[in-house]
Short mmCIF file of C-alpha atoms in Angstrom, two decimals:
data_model
loop_
_atom_site.label_atom_id
_atom_site.label_comp_id
_atom_site.label_asym_id
_atom_site.label_seq_id
_atom_site.Cartn_x
_atom_site.Cartn_y
_atom_site.Cartn_z
CA MET A 121 166.65 68.52 78.96
CA PHE A 122 164.06 67.46 81.89
CA ALA A 123 161.20 67.50 80.00
CA PRO A 124 159.31 68.89 76.58
CA ASP A 125 157.36 71.52 77.76
CA GLY A 126 157.34 74.58 75.86
CA HIS A 127 160.11 75.85 73.23
CA ARG A 128 162.62 73.23 75.35
CA GLN A 129 161.89 70.17 72.36
CA PHE A 130 162.79 72.18 70.19
CA TYR A 131 166.01 73.71 71.45
CA GLN A 132 166.86 69.74 72.11
CA GLY A 133 166.27 68.73 68.28
CA LEU A 134 167.98 71.84 67.09
CA PHE A 135 171.04 71.75 69.14
CA ALA A 136 170.89 67.54 68.41
CA SER A 137 171.01 68.09 64.61
CA LEU A 138 173.80 71.32 64.27
CA PHE A 139 176.15 69.04 66.75
CA ASP A 140 175.61 65.61 66.57
CA LEU A 141 174.99 65.15 69.38
CA GLU A 142 172.16 62.38 71.34
CA PRO A 143 169.38 64.26 72.85
CA VAL A 144 168.12 62.54 76.02
CA MET A 145 165.36 63.74 78.30
CA GLY A 146 164.45 63.05 81.92
CA ARG A 147 164.89 63.81 85.93
CA ILE A 148 168.97 63.60 86.67
CA GLY A 149 168.99 60.17 88.66
CA PRO A 150 171.84 58.06 89.59
CA ARG A 151 171.81 56.68 86.31
CA LEU A 152 171.45 59.41 84.03
CA TRP A 153 173.98 61.43 86.10
CA LEU A 154 176.86 58.73 85.22
CA ASP A 155 175.60 58.72 81.47
CA LEU A 156 175.68 62.25 81.31
CA VAL A 157 179.40 62.68 83.56
CA ARG A 158 180.63 59.72 81.13
CA ALA A 159 179.62 61.80 77.98
CA ARG A 160 182.48 63.03 75.69
CA HIS A 161 180.87 66.37 75.14
CA LEU A 162 177.53 67.50 76.69
CA LEU A 163 175.33 70.46 76.28
CA PHE A 164 172.46 71.38 78.87
CA ALA A 165 169.36 72.60 76.50
CA THR A 166 168.38 74.41 79.36
CA ILE A 167 169.78 73.89 83.24
CA ASP A 168 166.16 76.30 84.21
CA ASP A 169 164.61 72.71 85.03
CA ASP A 170 166.77 70.87 87.39
CA TYR A 171 169.20 73.21 89.08
CA ALA A 172 170.90 70.59 91.44
CA GLY A 173 171.00 67.88 88.40
CA PHE A 174 172.85 70.61 86.30
CA ILE A 175 175.09 71.48 89.11
CA ALA A 176 175.57 67.63 90.25
CA VAL A 177 176.78 66.42 86.76
CA ALA A 178 178.98 70.05 86.11
CA LEU A 179 180.98 69.65 89.39
CA THR A 180 181.88 66.11 88.55
CA ARG A 181 182.49 66.70 84.95
CA SER A 182 184.87 69.33 85.99
CA LEU A 183 186.74 67.60 88.53
CA ILE A 184 187.60 64.66 86.16
CA GLY A 185 188.40 67.15 83.12
CA ARG A 186 185.49 67.22 81.06
CA ARG A 187 183.92 70.50 79.55
CA THR A 188 180.09 71.01 79.85
CA VAL A 189 178.26 73.68 78.03
CA GLY A 190 174.96 75.02 79.15
CA LEU A 191 171.75 77.44 77.95
CA PHE A 192 170.52 79.61 80.99
CA LEU A 193 167.19 80.86 79.79
CA ARG A 194 166.19 82.63 83.48
CA PRO A 195 169.18 84.67 84.64
CA SER A 196 167.47 87.69 85.74
CA GLN A 197 165.97 85.67 88.81
CA CYS A 198 169.48 85.70 90.18
CA PHE A 199 169.09 89.81 90.91
CA GLU A 200 165.15 89.48 91.86
CA SER A 201 164.36 90.38 95.87
CA GLY A 202 162.35 89.44 98.12
CA ARG A 203 163.16 85.54 98.35
CA LEU A 204 166.05 83.81 99.59
CA VAL A 205 166.22 81.64 96.83
CA TYR A 206 166.71 84.17 94.29
CA ARG A 207 169.85 85.07 96.93
CA LEU A 208 171.33 81.14 96.89
CA LYS A 209 170.81 81.27 93.49
CA ARG A 210 173.09 84.28 92.70
CA TRP A 211 175.33 83.16 95.09
CA ALA A 212 175.67 79.67 93.42
CA PHE A 213 176.31 80.79 90.19
CA ARG A 214 178.76 83.71 91.10
CA CYS A 215 180.61 80.46 92.14
CA LEU A 216 179.86 78.36 89.08
CA ARG A 217 180.90 80.86 86.90
CA TYR A 218 184.53 80.30 87.96
CA LEU A 219 184.19 76.26 87.69
CA PRO A 220 186.92 75.26 85.41
CA ARG A 221 185.68 74.09 81.99
CA LEU A 222 182.04 75.09 82.91
CA SER A 223 180.60 77.50 79.65
CA LEU A 224 177.29 78.69 81.29
CA PHE A 225 175.79 81.03 78.23
CA THR A 226 172.60 83.02 78.85
CA ILE A 227 170.38 83.29 76.00
CA LEU A 228 170.28 87.59 76.26
CA PRO A 229 173.38 89.64 75.24
CA PHE A 230 174.99 90.69 78.28
CA THR A 231 174.62 94.69 77.22
CA PHE A 232 171.07 94.24 77.98
CA ASP A 233 171.66 93.66 81.57
CA ARG A 234 175.78 93.75 82.49
CA ARG A 235 175.24 92.14 85.87
CA PHE A 236 174.26 88.59 83.61
CA ALA A 237 178.16 88.51 83.54
CA GLN A 238 178.05 88.21 87.26
CA VAL A 239 176.42 84.61 86.70
CA ALA A 240 177.57 83.18 83.11
CA TYR A 241 180.40 82.89 80.79
CA GLY A 242 179.24 84.47 77.91
CA TRP A 243 176.02 85.19 76.06
CA VAL A 244 174.26 83.72 72.57
CA HIS A 245 171.42 85.07 70.95
CA ASP A 246 168.11 82.90 71.75
CA PRO A 247 167.89 79.98 69.17
CA GLN A 248 164.33 81.27 68.42
CA MET A 249 165.71 84.58 67.33
CA TRP A 250 167.56 82.64 64.29
CA ASP A 251 166.19 79.07 63.82
CA MET A 252 163.73 79.91 60.92
CA HIS A 253 166.80 81.51 59.40
CA ASP A 254 166.52 79.69 55.73
CA ARG A 255 162.87 77.79 56.47
CA ALA A 256 160.64 80.65 56.04
CA MET A 257 159.53 80.41 52.64
CA SER A 258 158.48 76.84 53.22
CA ILE A 259 155.54 77.37 55.71
CA LYS A 260 152.14 76.52 54.75
CA THR A 261 149.55 77.22 55.66
CA SER A 262 146.89 75.62 58.42
CA GLN A 263 142.81 74.95 58.78
CA LEU A 264 143.54 77.01 62.14
CA SER A 265 145.26 79.80 60.08
CA ARG A 266 142.45 79.64 57.45
CA ASP A 267 140.02 79.54 59.78
CA VAL A 268 141.64 82.70 61.74
CA LEU A 269 142.06 84.69 58.50
CA ALA A 270 137.92 84.02 57.48
CA ALA A 271 136.80 85.15 61.25
CA ALA A 272 138.82 88.18 60.84
CA GLY A 273 137.13 89.64 57.62
CA GLY A 274 139.49 91.27 56.73
CA ARG A 275 140.86 92.87 59.86
CA ALA A 276 144.02 93.20 60.86
CA ILE A 277 144.84 90.13 63.01
CA LEU A 278 146.77 90.16 66.49
CA CYS A 279 147.78 86.78 67.69
CA PHE A 280 148.40 85.52 70.98
CA LEU A 281 150.73 82.75 70.48
CA GLY A 282 151.67 79.93 72.47
CA SER A 283 149.96 79.36 76.73
CA VAL A 284 147.59 81.88 77.52
CA ARG A 285 148.65 83.43 80.97
CA LYS A 286 148.44 86.42 83.47
CA SER A 287 152.72 86.90 83.21
CA LYS A 288 152.68 86.98 79.30
CA GLY A 289 150.17 90.13 78.98
CA PHE A 290 147.13 88.46 78.54
CA GLU A 291 144.94 90.05 80.97
CA PHE A 292 146.63 93.67 80.33
CA LEU A 293 145.43 92.93 76.10
CA VAL A 294 142.08 91.84 77.18
CA ASN A 295 141.38 95.41 79.15
CA ILE A 296 142.40 96.94 75.88
CA LEU A 297 139.73 95.48 74.10
CA SER A 298 137.02 95.60 76.91
CA ASP A 299 138.02 99.24 77.48
CA HIS A 300 137.93 100.20 73.78
CA PRO A 301 135.32 97.96 72.38
CA ASP A 302 135.91 99.85 69.12
CA LEU A 303 139.30 98.56 67.90
CA ALA A 304 137.61 95.13 66.93
CA LYS A 305 136.39 97.20 64.05
CA ASP A 306 139.74 97.04 62.96
CA VAL A 307 141.53 94.57 64.60
CA PHE A 308 140.64 90.93 65.11
CA VAL A 309 142.56 88.88 68.29
CA VAL A 310 143.13 85.39 68.41
CA ALA A 311 144.58 83.64 71.58
CA ALA A 312 145.82 80.36 70.33
CA GLY A 313 147.93 77.87 73.11
CA ARG A 314 146.51 76.05 76.10
CA VAL A 315 144.43 78.41 78.22
CA ASP A 316 146.11 78.96 82.05
CA PRO A 317 142.80 78.17 84.81
CA ALA A 318 143.36 81.25 85.81
CA SER A 319 142.94 83.03 82.90
CA GLY A 320 139.56 81.23 82.01
CA ARG A 321 137.52 84.45 82.96
CA ASP A 322 139.81 87.01 80.71
CA CYS A 323 139.11 84.08 77.70
CA ALA A 324 135.58 84.51 78.25
CA ARG A 325 136.17 88.61 77.93
CA LEU A 326 137.95 88.43 74.62
CA ILE A 327 135.07 86.01 73.56
CA SER A 328 132.84 88.81 74.45
CA THR A 329 134.55 91.58 72.49
CA GLY A 330 134.59 89.45 69.25
CA GLY A 331 137.96 87.81 69.74
CA MET A 332 138.98 83.78 69.59
CA VAL A 333 140.14 81.45 71.98
CA VAL A 334 141.73 77.84 70.91
CA ASP A 335 142.02 76.14 74.38
CA ARG A 336 144.26 73.39 73.01
CA PHE A 337 147.98 71.96 72.23
CA VAL A 338 148.75 74.36 68.70
CA SER A 339 151.42 72.15 67.13
CA ASP A 340 154.42 73.86 65.35
CA ASP A 341 153.39 74.08 62.17
CA GLU A 342 149.98 75.31 63.05
CA LEU A 343 151.94 77.87 64.99
CA LEU A 344 153.93 78.96 62.20
CA SER A 345 151.24 79.25 59.91
CA LEU A 346 149.43 81.77 62.54
CA TYR A 347 152.98 83.79 62.13
CA LYS A 348 152.50 83.88 58.46
CA THR A 349 149.14 84.55 58.37
CA CYS A 350 148.73 87.66 61.08
CA ASP A 351 149.95 91.21 60.45
CA PHE A 352 150.55 91.48 64.80
CA ALA A 353 152.11 88.90 67.55
CA TRP A 354 151.74 89.82 71.46
CA CYS A 355 154.78 90.06 73.12
CA CYS A 356 153.69 92.40 75.63
CA TYR A 357 154.88 90.92 79.15
CA GLU A 358 154.04 91.83 82.36
CA PRO A 359 157.75 93.79 83.84
CA ASP A 360 158.49 91.11 85.95
CA TYR A 361 158.40 88.75 82.62
CA ASP A 362 160.82 90.09 81.47
CA GLN A 363 163.47 87.89 79.13
CA ALA A 364 163.86 86.48 76.14
CA SER A 365 160.98 85.42 74.01
CA GLY A 366 160.76 83.22 70.74
CA ILE A 367 156.81 84.67 69.75
CA PHE A 368 159.16 87.53 69.09
CA GLY A 369 162.03 86.13 67.60
CA ARG A 370 159.80 83.95 65.46
CA SER A 371 157.44 87.20 64.72
CA VAL A 372 160.66 89.32 63.15
CA GLN A 373 161.94 86.14 61.71
CA LEU A 374 158.28 85.39 59.45
CA GLY A 375 157.14 89.22 58.87
CA ALA A 376 154.49 89.77 61.63
CA ARG A 377 154.90 92.88 63.83
CA PRO A 378 155.92 91.96 67.50
CA ILE A 379 154.21 94.47 69.65
CA ILE A 380 156.61 94.62 72.99
CA ARG A 381 156.35 96.64 76.17
CA LYS A 382 158.47 99.88 76.58
CA GLY A 383 161.40 99.42 78.26
CA SER A 384 161.51 95.67 78.12
CA HIS A 385 164.61 93.51 77.17
CA LEU A 386 162.78 92.95 73.79
CA GLU A 387 162.89 96.70 72.88
CA LYS A 388 166.53 96.40 73.13
CA TYR A 389 166.31 93.44 71.23
CA ALA A 390 164.21 95.84 68.56
CA GLN A 391 166.90 98.54 68.38
CA GLU A 392 169.91 96.15 67.46
CA GLY A 393 167.64 95.05 64.64
CA ALA A 394 165.93 96.27 61.79
CA VAL A 395 162.43 95.40 63.59
CA ALA A 396 159.87 97.73 63.90
CA PRO A 397 157.48 96.62 66.95
CA VAL A 398 154.42 98.58 68.33
CA CYS A 399 155.87 99.65 72.01
CA LEU A 400 153.11 99.58 74.74
CA ILE A 401 153.02 101.39 78.12
CA TYR A 402 152.31 98.37 80.05
CA GLY A 403 148.60 99.06 81.86
CA ASP A 404 147.66 101.98 80.10
CA THR A 405 144.77 100.59 78.01
CA ARG A 406 144.19 104.23 76.39
CA ASP A 407 148.12 104.83 75.19
CA ALA A 408 147.68 100.85 73.69
CA ALA A 409 144.71 100.90 71.91
CA ALA A 410 145.64 104.08 70.07
CA ASN A 411 149.12 102.42 69.16
CA ILE A 412 147.92 99.27 68.01
CA ALA A 413 144.66 101.12 65.56
CA THR A 414 147.24 103.44 64.22
CA ALA A 415 149.57 100.10 63.81
CA ALA A 416 146.38 98.32 62.11
CA ALA A 417 145.96 101.44 60.14
CA ASN A 418 149.40 101.39 58.34
CA ARG A 419 149.13 97.70 57.91
CA SER A 420 149.89 97.70 54.53
CA GLU A 421 153.69 98.44 55.00
CA LYS A 422 153.76 94.80 56.37
CA VAL A 423 153.79 93.66 52.52
CA ALA A 424 156.19 96.76 51.53
CA ASP A 425 158.70 95.72 54.38
CA SER A 426 159.43 92.66 53.28
CA ARG A 427 160.87 93.48 49.89
CA SER A 428 162.53 96.43 50.76
CA ASP A 429 166.46 96.89 51.86
CA LYS A 430 165.11 97.10 55.40
CA ALA A 431 164.25 93.49 54.91
CA VAL A 432 167.62 92.26 53.49
CA ARG A 433 169.50 93.90 56.26
CA LEU A 434 167.25 91.96 59.34
CA GLY A 435 168.09 88.94 57.18
CA GLU A 436 171.81 89.33 57.76
CA ILE A 437 171.45 90.43 61.17
CA VAL A 438 169.75 86.92 61.64
CA GLY A 439 172.22 85.08 59.91
CA SER A 440 174.87 86.47 61.64
CA TRP A 441 173.03 85.46 65.14
CA ARG A 442 173.00 81.98 64.10
CA SER A 443 176.83 81.77 62.77
CA ASP A 444 177.77 83.33 66.54
CA PHE A 445 175.65 81.02 68.38
CA ILE A 446 176.95 78.03 66.56
CA GLN A 447 181.00 79.32 66.41
CA LYS A 448 180.25 80.20 70.41
CA ILE A 449 178.96 76.55 71.43
CA ARG A 450 180.85 74.56 69.03
CA ALA A 451 184.17 76.21 70.65
CA ALA A 452 182.99 75.36 74.20
CA LEU A 453 181.84 72.02 73.54
#
């Protein structure tokens, strides 16, 4: 792994424990390249941060008869248009797809986009779709979650978690609240994570509508406590940001209802499992406000669903996603 940003360090720690591997982090220079080439088993937790380094290692290991496994987080970029780099990426991974002893997996099913099979060996479910399968009951409250609960004052809680930026739909969320201020009577919105400077003005707008912004690094324990506290988790990203989402996966596992974009890959995930998301038409603030208000009025269903057959079925589905991931990666290694 190149760097511990976002969920990447979580990936590394999880895989090290699951497959008895040694965590290694950093840019692939000559010394690290040699260590990786010599490794008996090698798993790239993500190839997306250093394509050149990954390709150099994978090619060499293939030539000397050693297996390499990698996770491809953003395969959809291979099929975007408008930039030469996307066409080069598509060509490169179409070639690598046939490299002996290289197993490259996307973290979205091929059924979501058949073109993924052109640039990857196979697919697995994003680990953040199943990583809390056996830990949900052990999550504790934090001072942050208690502060949010107190500030909500009995209203439904909608959390925007992780880095705050436009591509993740933050501007759209603020537009909904600004265009329909009455929504704040029933829904309390909090954004928790480092703020992109370009989203500073939108943060000020959110605060002016009565929402909360926590502009700092938010620890894993704090994030987990917010999932358990909130009613809704924002996963309604811009159309160009159509990929797997750890926020969605965690919300599904921990009982928060995900808010997603209609027509996205996440909607297909919701259809596959026993999940009832709030689906919004991106950019339509009137439709969005109405859907969120209706969901807030019916939020008592969250508690009922946690004891229903639906929740049991979801647990079985999440467990199968975990087992499938472990089986496929172990076999490839």
